[in-house]
CSV table of C-alpha atoms and ligand atoms in Angstrom, one decimal:
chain,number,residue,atom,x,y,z
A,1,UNK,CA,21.9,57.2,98.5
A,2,UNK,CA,25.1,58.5,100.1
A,3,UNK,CA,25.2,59.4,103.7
A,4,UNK,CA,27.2,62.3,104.2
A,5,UNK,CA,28.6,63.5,107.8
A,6,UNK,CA,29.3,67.6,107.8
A,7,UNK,CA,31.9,68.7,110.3
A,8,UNK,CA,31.7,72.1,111.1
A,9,UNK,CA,27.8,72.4,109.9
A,10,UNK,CA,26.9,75.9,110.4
A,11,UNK,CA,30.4,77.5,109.3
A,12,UNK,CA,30.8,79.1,105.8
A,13,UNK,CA,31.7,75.7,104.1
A,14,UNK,CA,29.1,73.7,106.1
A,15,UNK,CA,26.2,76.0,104.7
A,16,UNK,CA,27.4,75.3,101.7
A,17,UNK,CA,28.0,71.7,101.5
A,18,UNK,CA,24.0,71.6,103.2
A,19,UNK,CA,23.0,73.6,100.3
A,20,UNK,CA,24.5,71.6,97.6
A,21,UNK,CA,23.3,68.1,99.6
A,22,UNK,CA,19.4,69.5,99.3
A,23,UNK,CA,19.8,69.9,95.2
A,24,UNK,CA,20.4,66.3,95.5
A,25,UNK,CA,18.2,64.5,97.7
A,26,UNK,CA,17.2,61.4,95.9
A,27,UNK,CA,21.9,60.9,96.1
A,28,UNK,CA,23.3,62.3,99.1
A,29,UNK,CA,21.2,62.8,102.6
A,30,UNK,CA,23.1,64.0,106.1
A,31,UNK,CA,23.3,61.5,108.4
A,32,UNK,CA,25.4,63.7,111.0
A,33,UNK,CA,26.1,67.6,112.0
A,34,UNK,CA,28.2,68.8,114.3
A,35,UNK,CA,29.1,73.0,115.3
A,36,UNK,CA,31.0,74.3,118.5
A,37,UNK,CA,28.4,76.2,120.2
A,38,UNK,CA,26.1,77.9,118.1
A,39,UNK,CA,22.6,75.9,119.3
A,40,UNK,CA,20.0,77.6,116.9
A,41,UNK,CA,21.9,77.1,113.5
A,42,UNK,CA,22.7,73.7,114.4
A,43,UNK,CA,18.7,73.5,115.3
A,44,UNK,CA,17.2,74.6,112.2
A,45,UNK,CA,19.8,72.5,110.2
A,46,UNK,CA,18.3,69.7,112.3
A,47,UNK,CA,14.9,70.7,111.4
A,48,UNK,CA,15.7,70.9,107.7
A,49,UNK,CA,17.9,68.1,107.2
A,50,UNK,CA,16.9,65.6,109.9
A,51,UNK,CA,20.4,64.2,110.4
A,52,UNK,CA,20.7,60.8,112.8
A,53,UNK,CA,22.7,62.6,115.0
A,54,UNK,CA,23.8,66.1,115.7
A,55,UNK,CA,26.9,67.0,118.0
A,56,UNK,CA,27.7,70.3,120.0
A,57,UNK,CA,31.6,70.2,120.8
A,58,UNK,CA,30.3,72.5,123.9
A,59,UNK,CA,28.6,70.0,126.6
A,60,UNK,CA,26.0,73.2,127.4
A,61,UNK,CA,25.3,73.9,123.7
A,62,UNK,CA,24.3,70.5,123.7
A,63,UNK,CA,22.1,70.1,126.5
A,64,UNK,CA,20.1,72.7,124.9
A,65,UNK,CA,20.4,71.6,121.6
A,66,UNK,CA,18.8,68.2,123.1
A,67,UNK,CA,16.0,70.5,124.5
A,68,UNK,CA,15.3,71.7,121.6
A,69,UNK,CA,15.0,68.7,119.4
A,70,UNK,CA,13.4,67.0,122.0
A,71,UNK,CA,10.3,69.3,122.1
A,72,UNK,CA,10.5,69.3,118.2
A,73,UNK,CA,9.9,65.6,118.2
A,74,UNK,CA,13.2,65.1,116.3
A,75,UNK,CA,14.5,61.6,115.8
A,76,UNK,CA,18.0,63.2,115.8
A,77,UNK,CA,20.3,61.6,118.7
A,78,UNK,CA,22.4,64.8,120.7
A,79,UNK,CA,26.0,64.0,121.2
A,80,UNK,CA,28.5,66.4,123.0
A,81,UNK,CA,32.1,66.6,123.0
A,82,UNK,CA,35.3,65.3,121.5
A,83,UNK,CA,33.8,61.5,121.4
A,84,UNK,CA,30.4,62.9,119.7
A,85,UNK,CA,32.6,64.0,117.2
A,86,UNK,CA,35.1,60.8,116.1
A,87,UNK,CA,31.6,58.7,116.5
A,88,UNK,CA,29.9,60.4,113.9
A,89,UNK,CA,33.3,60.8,112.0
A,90,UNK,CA,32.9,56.7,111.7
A,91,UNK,CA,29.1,55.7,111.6
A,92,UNK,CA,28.3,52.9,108.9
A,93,UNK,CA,25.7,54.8,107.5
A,94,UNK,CA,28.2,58.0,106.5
A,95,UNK,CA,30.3,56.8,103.0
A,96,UNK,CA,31.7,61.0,102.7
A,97,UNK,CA,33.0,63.1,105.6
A,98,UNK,CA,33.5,67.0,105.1
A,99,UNK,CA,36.1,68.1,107.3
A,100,UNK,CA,35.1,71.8,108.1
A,101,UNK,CA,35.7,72.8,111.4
A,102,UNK,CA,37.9,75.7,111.5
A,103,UNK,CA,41.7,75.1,112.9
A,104,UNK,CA,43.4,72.3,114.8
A,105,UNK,CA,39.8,71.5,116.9
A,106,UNK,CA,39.4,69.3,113.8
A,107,UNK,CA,42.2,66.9,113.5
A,108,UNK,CA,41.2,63.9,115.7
A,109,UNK,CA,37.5,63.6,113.8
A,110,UNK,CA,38.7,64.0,110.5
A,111,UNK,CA,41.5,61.4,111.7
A,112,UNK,CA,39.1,59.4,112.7
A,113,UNK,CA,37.5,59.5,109.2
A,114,UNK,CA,41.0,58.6,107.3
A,115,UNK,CA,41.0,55.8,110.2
A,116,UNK,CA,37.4,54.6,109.2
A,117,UNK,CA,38.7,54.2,105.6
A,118,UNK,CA,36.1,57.0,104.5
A,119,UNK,CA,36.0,59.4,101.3
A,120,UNK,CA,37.4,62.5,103.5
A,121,UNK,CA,36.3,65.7,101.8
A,122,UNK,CA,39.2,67.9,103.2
A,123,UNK,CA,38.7,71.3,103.6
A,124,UNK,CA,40.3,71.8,107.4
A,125,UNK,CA,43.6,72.5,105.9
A,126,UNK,CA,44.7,73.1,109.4
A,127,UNK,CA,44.8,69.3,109.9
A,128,UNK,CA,47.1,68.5,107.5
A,129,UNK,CA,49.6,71.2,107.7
A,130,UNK,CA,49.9,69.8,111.4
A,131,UNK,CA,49.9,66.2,110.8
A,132,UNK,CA,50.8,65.7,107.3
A,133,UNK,CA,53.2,62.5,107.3
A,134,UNK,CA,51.1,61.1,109.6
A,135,UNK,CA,47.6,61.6,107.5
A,136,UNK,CA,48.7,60.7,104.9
A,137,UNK,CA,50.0,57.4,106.5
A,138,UNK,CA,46.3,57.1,107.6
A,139,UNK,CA,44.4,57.2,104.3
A,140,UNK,CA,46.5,55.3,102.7
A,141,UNK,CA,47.0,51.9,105.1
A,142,UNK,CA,42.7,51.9,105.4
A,143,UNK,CA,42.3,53.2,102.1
A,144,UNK,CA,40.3,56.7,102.5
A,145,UNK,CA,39.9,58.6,99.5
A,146,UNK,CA,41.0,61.9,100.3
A,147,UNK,CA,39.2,64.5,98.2
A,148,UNK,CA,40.2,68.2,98.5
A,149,UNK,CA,38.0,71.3,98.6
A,150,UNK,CA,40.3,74.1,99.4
A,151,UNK,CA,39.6,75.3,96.0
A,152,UNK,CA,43.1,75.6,94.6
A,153,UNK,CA,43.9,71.9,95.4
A,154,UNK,CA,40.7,70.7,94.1
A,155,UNK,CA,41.7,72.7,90.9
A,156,UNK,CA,45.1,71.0,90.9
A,157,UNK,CA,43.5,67.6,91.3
A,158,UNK,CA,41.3,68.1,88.4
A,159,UNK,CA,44.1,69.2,86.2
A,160,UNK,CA,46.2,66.2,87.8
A,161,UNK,CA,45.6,63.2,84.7
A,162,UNK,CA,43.5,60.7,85.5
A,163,UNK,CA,46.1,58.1,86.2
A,164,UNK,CA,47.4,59.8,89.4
A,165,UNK,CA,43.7,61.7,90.8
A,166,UNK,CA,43.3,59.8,93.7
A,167,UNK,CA,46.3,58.6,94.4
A,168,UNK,CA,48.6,61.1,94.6
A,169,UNK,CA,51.8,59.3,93.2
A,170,UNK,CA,54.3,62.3,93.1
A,171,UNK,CA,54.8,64.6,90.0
A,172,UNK,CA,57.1,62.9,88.2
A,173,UNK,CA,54.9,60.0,87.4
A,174,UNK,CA,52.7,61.9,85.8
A,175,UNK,CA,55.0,64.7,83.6
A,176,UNK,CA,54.5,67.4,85.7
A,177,UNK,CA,57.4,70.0,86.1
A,178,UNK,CA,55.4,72.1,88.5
A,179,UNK,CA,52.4,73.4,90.6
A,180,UNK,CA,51.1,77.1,89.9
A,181,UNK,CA,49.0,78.0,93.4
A,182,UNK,CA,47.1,80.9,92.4
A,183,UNK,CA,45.7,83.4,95.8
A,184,UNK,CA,44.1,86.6,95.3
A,185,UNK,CA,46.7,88.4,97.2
A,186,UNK,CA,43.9,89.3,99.9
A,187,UNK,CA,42.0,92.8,100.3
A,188,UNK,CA,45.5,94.3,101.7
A,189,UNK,CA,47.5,93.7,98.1
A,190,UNK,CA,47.6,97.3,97.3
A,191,UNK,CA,47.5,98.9,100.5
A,192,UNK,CA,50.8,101.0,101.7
A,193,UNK,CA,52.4,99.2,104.0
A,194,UNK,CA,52.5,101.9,106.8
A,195,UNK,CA,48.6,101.9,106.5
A,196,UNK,CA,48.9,97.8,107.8
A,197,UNK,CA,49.4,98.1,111.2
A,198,UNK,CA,46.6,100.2,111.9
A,199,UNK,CA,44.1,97.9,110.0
A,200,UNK,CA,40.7,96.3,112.2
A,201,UNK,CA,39.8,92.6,112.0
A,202,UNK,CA,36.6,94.2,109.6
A,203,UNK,CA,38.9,95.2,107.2
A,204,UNK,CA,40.8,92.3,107.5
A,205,UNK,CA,37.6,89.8,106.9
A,206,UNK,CA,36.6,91.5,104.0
A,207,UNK,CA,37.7,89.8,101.7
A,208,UNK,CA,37.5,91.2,97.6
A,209,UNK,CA,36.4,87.5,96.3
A,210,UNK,CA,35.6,85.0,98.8
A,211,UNK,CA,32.6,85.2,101.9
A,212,UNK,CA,34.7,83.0,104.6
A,213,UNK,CA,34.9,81.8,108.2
A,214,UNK,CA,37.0,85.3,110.0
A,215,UNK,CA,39.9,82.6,110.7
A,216,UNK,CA,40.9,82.3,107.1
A,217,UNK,CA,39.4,85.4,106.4
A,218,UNK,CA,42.7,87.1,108.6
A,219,UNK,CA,45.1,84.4,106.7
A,220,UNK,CA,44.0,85.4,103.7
A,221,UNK,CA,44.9,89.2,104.2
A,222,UNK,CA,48.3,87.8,105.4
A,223,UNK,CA,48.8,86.1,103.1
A,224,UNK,CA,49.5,82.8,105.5
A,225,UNK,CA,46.4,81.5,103.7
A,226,UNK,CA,48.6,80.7,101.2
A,227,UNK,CA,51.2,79.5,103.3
A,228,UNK,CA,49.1,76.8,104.6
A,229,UNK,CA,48.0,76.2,101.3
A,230,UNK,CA,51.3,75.6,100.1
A,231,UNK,CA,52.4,73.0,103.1
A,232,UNK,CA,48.5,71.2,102.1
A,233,UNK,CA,49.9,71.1,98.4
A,234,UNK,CA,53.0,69.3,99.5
A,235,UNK,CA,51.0,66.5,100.9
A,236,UNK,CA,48.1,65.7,98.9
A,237,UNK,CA,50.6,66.1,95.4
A,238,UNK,CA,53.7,64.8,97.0
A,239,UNK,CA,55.0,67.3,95.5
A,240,UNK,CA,58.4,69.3,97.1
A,241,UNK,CA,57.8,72.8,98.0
A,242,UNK,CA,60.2,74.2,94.9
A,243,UNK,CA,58.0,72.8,92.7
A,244,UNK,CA,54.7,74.9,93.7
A,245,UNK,CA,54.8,78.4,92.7
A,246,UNK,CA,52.6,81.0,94.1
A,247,UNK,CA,50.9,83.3,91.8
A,248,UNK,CA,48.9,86.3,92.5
A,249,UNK,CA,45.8,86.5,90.5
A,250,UNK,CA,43.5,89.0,91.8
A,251,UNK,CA,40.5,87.8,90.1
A,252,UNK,CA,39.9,84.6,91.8
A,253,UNK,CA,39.3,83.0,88.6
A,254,UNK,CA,41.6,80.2,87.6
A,255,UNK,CA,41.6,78.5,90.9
A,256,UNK,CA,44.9,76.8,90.4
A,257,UNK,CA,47.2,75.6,87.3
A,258,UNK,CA,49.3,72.3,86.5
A,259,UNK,CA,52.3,72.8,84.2
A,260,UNK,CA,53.6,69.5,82.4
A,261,UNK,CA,56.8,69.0,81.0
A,262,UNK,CA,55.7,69.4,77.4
A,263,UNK,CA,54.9,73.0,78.4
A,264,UNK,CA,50.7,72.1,78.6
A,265,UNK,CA,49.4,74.7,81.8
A,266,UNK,CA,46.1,73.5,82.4
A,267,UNK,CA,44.0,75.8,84.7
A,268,UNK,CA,40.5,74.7,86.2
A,269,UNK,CA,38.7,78.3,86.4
A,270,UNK,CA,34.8,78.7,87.8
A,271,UNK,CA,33.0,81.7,90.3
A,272,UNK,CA,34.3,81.7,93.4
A,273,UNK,CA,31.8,79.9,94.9
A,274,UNK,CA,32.7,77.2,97.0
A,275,UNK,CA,29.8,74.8,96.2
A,276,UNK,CA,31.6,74.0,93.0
A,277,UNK,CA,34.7,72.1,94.5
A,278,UNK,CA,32.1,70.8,97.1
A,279,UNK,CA,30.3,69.3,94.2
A,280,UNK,CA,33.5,67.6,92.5
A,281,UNK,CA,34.8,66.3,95.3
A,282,UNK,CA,31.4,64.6,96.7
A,283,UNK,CA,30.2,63.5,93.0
A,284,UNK,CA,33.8,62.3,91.9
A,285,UNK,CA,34.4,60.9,89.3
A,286,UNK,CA,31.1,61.8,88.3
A,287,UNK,CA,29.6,66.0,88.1
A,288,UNK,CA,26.7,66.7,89.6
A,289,UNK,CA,25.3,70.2,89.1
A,290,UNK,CA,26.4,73.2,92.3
A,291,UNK,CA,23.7,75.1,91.9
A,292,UNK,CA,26.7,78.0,90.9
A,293,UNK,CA,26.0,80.7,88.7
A,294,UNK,CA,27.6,79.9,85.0
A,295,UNK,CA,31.1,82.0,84.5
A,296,UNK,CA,30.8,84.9,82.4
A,297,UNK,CA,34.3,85.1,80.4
A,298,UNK,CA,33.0,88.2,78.9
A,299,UNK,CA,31.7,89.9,82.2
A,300,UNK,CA,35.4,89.0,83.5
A,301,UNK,CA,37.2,90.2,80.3
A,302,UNK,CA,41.1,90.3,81.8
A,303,UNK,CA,43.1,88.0,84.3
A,304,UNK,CA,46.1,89.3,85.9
A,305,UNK,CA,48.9,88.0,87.2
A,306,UNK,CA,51.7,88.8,89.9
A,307,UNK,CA,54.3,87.5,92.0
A,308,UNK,CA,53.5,87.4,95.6
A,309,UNK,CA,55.5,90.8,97.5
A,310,UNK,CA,57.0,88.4,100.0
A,311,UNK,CA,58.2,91.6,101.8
A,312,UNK,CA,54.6,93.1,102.5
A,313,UNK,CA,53.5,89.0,103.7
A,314,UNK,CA,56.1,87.8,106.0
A,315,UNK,CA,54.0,84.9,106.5
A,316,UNK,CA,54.6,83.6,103.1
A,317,UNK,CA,58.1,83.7,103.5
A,318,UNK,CA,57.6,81.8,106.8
A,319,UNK,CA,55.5,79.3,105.8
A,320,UNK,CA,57.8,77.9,102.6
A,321,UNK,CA,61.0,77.6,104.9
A,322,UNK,CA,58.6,75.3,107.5
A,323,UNK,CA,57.2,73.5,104.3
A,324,UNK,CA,61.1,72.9,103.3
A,325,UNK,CA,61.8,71.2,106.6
A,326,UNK,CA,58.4,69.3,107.0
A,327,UNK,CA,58.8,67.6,103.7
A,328,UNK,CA,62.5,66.9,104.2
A,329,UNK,CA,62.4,65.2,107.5
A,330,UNK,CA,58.8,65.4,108.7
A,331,UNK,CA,59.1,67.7,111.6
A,332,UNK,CA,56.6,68.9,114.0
A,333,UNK,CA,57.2,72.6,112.7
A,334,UNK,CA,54.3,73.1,110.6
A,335,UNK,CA,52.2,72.1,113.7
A,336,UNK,CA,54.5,75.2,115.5
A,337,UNK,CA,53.5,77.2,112.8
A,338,UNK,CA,49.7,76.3,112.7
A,339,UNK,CA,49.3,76.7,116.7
A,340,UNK,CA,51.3,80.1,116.7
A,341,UNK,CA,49.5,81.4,113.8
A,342,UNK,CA,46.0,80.2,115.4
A,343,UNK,CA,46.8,82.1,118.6
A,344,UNK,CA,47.8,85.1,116.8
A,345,UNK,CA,45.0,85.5,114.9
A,346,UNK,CA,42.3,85.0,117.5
A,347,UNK,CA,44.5,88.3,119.4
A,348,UNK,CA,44.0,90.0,116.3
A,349,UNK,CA,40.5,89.3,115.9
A,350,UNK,CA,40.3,90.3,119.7
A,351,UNK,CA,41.9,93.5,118.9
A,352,UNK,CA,44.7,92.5,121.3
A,353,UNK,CA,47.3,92.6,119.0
A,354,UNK,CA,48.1,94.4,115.7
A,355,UNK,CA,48.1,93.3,112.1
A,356,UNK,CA,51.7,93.3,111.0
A,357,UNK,CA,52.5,92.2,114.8
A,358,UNK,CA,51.0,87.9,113.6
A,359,UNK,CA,54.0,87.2,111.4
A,360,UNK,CA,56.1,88.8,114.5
A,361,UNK,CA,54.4,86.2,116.8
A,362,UNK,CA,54.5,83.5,114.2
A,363,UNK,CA,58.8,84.2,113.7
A,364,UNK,CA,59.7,83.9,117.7
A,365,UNK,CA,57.3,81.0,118.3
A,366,UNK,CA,59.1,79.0,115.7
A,367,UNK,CA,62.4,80.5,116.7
A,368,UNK,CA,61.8,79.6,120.2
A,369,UNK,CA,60.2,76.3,120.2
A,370,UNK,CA,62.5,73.6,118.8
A,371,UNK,CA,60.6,71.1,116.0
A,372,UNK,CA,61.5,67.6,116.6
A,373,UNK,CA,60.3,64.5,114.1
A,374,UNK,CA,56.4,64.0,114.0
A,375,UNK,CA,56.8,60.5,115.0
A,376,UNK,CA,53.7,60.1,116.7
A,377,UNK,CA,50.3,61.8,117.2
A,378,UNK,CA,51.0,62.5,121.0
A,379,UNK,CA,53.8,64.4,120.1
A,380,UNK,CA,52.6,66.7,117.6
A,381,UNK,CA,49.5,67.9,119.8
A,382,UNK,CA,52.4,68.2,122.2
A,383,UNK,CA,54.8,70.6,120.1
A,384,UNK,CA,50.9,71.9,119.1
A,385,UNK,CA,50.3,72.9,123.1
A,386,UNK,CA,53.6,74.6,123.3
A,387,UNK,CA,53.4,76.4,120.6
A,388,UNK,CA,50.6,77.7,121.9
A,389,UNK,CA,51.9,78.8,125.4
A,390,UNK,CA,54.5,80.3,123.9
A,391,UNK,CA,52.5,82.1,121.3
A,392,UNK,CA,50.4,83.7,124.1
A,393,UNK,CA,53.3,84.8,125.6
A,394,UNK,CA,54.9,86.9,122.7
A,395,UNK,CA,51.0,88.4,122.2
A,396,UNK,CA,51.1,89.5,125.9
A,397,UNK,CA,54.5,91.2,125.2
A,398,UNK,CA,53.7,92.7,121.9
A,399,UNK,CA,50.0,93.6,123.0
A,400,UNK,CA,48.0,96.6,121.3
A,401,UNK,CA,48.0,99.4,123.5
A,402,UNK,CA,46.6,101.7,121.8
B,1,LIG,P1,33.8,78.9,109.9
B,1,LIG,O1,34.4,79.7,111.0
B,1,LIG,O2,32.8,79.6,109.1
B,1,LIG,O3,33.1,77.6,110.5
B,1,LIG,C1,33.8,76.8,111.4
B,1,LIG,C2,33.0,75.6,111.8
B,1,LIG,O4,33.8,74.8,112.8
B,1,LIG,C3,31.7,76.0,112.5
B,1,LIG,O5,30.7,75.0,112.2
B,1,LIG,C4,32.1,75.9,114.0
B,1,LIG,O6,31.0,75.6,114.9
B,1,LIG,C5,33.1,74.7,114.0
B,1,LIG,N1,34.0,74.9,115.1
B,1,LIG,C6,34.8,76.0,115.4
B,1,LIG,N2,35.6,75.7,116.5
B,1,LIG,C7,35.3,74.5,116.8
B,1,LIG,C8,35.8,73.6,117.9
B,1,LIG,N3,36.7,74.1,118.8
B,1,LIG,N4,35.3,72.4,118.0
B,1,LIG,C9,34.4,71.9,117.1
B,1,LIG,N5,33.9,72.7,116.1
B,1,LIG,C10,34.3,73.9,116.0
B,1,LIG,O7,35.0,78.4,109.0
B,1,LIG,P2,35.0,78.1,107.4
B,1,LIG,O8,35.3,79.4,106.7
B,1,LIG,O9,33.8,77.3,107.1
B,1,LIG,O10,36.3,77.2,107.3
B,1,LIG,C11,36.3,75.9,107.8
B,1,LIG,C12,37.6,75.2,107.3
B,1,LIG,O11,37.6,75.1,105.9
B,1,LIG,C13,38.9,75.9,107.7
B,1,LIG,O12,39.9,75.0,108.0
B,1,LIG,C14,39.2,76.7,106.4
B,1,LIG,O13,40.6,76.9,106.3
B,1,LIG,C15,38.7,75.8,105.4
B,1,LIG,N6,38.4,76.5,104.1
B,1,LIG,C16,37.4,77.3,104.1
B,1,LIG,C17,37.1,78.0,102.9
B,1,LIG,C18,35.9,78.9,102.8
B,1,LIG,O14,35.6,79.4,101.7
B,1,LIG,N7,35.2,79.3,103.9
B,1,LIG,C19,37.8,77.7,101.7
B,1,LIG,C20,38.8,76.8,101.8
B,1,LIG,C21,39.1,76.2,103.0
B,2,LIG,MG1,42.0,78.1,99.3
C-alpha cells in the first residue's frame, strides 16, 4: 500500500489523480489533500477518501473546513497555510507526491518533496521553469524520483531507453539527436489574427482537446503552454533548447516523440486523458490500468502536422530565448517570465487586459527587470516578486478599456 499526498486536490489534475487512486485501493490510498480555498470539494474528497490530513492554503477556508469534518466525525487533521502544506509534502506515511497546484503557489511544497527524497509526480510545470538548476539540485543530492505528468514529458520519458528513465543523463548518452514536443496549437490555431484581440477568457479556456485548470487553459491558446513546456523539457532531459522541436499536431494524439541518431522516432500516443500519464508515473516501472477509454486508430484515421506560426504566438518566441539563457548560465529569467506571464493571465481572465496584450506584458517585464544567476532560493522568489510588480504595472498601462 502506497500513500499518496495530492497537491492541488480539487483542480483538474487532482480529480483525476483521486479518480485513478480509487481503481486501486488495495495499492495506493491518500494520506493528504490540500486546495486554496474551495471548502466543499476539499470536504467531500475528505468524505470519500478519508485522507490523514487535509490543508486549505486560505486560514478561513480551513476553519470551516475543520467545522465541517469535525461534525462529520472525520479522523482527518485540518492544516492551514504555507506550513500545512511542506508538512504534508514530507509525512512518512506519503512514498508519491503529485505536485498540482496551479502556478508558482507550488514551489516551496513540492520542494519540500524533492527535499524529503520522495517520488515527486510533477505536474506544476510552473516550479520548475522557475527554479530549474536548483530542483534539480534537490532531487538528485536526496534522491527523489522525479516523475513527469505534463503529458508530453511523460511521453518523452517513456520513449527515453530504459537506461536513462529516471535519471535523466543528457541525450547524448542515450543516442538521441533530438526532442519532438508535440502541442495542439490551442483553439486560436486557425483564427485571423485581427479576430485575437477581441477574444474572451471563454473562448480562450476552451480548449479543442484537453478539459484544464483556466491558467493553462489561457497558455495553451498562447501558445506559452508550450513555452513552459519547452524550458520543463530542458530540465528533466538535460537536454539544450536546440535540441527540442516544437511540433503542432492538432489532434492531441502522439503526446510527444524521441528521435535517435539511427533515425528511430518513437512516439507514445493515447486519449487525451490525463489519467493515463497519472497512471505511468505513480505505477512506474510497473502499468496499472487508467480507467481511460482504449484509442481508436480507426475513429482518429489522420494525424497532422505543423510548424508552430511563431508570428501569431509571440510567447513561443519568448519563451525559447529565456530557455537559451536559463540553460547556459542558470539565470533567474525563466522565473521573470513565469511571474509576468502569471500576472498577465489572471488580468486577462479578469477581463482587464486583452489577449494579444500577455506576450506585450511578458516582453517589457523581461526587458525591464534584469535576470541575475539563480544562486539561491531567496533570490529567485525575489526576481519572482519583481517581476510581478512590474508586470502589474505594464497591465495598468496597457489596461482594456473597452
Ligand atoms: P486547476 O486550476 O484546475 O487546479 C489548481 C489546484 O491548485 C486547485 O486544487 C487549487 O485549489 C490549488 N491552488 C490554486 N492556487 C493555490 C494557491 N495559491 N495555494 C495553494 N493551492 C492553490 O489547475 P490544473 O489544470 O489542475 O493544473 C495544475 C498544474 O498542473 C498546473 O501547473 C498545470 O500547468 C499543470 N498541468 C495541468 C494539466 C491539465 O490537464 N489540467 C496538464 C499538464 C500540466
Ligand atoms: Mg502539457
Amino acid at each position: 500500500m502506497k500513500g499518496v499526498t495530492v497537491l492541488g486536490s480539487t483542480g483538474s489534475i487532482g480529480v483525476n489523480t483521486l479518480d485513478v487512486i480509487a481503481q486501486h485501493p488495495a495499492h495506493y490510498r491518500a494520506v493528504a489533500l490540500t486546495a486554496n480555498r474551495n471548502v466543499e470539494r476539499l470536504f467531500a474528497q475528505c468524505v470519500a477518501h478519508r485522507p490523514d490530513y487535509a490543508v486549505m492554503s486560505d486560514e478561513r477556508a480551513a476553519e470551516q473546513l475543520q467545522q465541517k469534518v469535525q461534525a462529520e466525525g472525520l479522523e482527518t487533521e485540518v492544516l492551514a497555510g504555507a506550513e500545512g502544506l511542506e508538512k504534508v509534502a514530507m509525512l512518512p506515511q506519503c512514498e508519491q507526491v503529485m505536485a498540482a497546484i496551479v502556478g508558482a503557489a507550488g514551489l516551496l511544497p513540492t520542494l519540500a518533496a524533492a527535499r524529503a527524497g520522495k517520488r515527486v509526480l510533477l505536474a506544476n510545470k510552473e516550479a520548475l521553469v522557475m527554479s530549474g538548476h536548483l530542483f534539480m539540485d534537490a532531487v538528485r543530492e536526496h534522491e527523489a524520483e522525479l516523475l513527469p505528468i505534463d503529458s508530453e514529458h511523460n511521453a518523452i520519458f517513456q520513449c527515453m531507453p530504459a537506461s536513462i528513465s529516471g535519471r535523466f543523463n543528457g541525450l547524448e548518452s542515450g543516442g538521441i539527436e533530438q526532442i519532438l514536443l508535440t502541442g495542439s496549437g490551442g483553439p486560436f490555431r486557425l483564427v485571423a489574427p485581427a479576430a485575437l484581440a477581441d477574444v474572451t477568457p471563454d473562448q480562450a479556456c476552451a480548449h479543442p482537446n484537453w478539459t484544464m485548470g483556466r491558467k493553462i487553459s489561457v497558455d495553451s491558446a498562447t501558445m506559452m503552454n508550450k513555452g513552459l513546456e519547452l524550458i520543463e523539457a530542458c530540465w528533466l532531459f538535460d537536454a539544450p533548447p536546440e535540441k527540442i522541436q516544437i511540433v503542432v499536431h492538432p489532434q492531441s494524439i502522439i503526446h510527444s516523440m524521441v528521435e535517435y541518431v539511427d533515425g528511430s522516432v518513437l512516439a507514445q500516443m493515447g486519449s487525451p486523458d490525463m489519467r493515463i500519464p497519472i497512471a505511468h508515473a505513480m505505477a512506474w516501472p510497473q502499468r496499472m490500468s487508467s480507467g481511460v477509454e482504449r484509442l481508436n486508430l480507426f475513429d482518429v484515421a489522420r494525424l497532422d502536422f505543423e510548424h508552430p506560426d511563431v508570428a501569431r504566438f509571440p510567447c513561443l518566441r519568448l519563451a525559447r530565448e529565456v530557455a537559451r539563457e536559463v540553460t547556459q548560465g542558470g539565470s533567474t529569467a525563466a522565473a521573470i517570465l513565469n511571474a509576468a506571464n502569471e500576472i498577465a493571465v489572471e488580468a486577462f481572465l479578469g477581463q482587464t487586459l486583452r489577449f494579444t496584450d500577455i506576450s506585450r506584458v511578458i516582453e517589457a517585464t523581461l526587458s525591464d527587470v534584469s535576470a541575475q544567476a539563480a544562486a539561491s532560493l531567496a533570490i529567485v522568489l525575489q526576481d519572482d516578486a519583481t517581476a510581478r510588480e512590474v508586470a502589474q504595472q505594464h497591465v495598468a498601462r496597457l489596461e482594456w478599456k473597452s
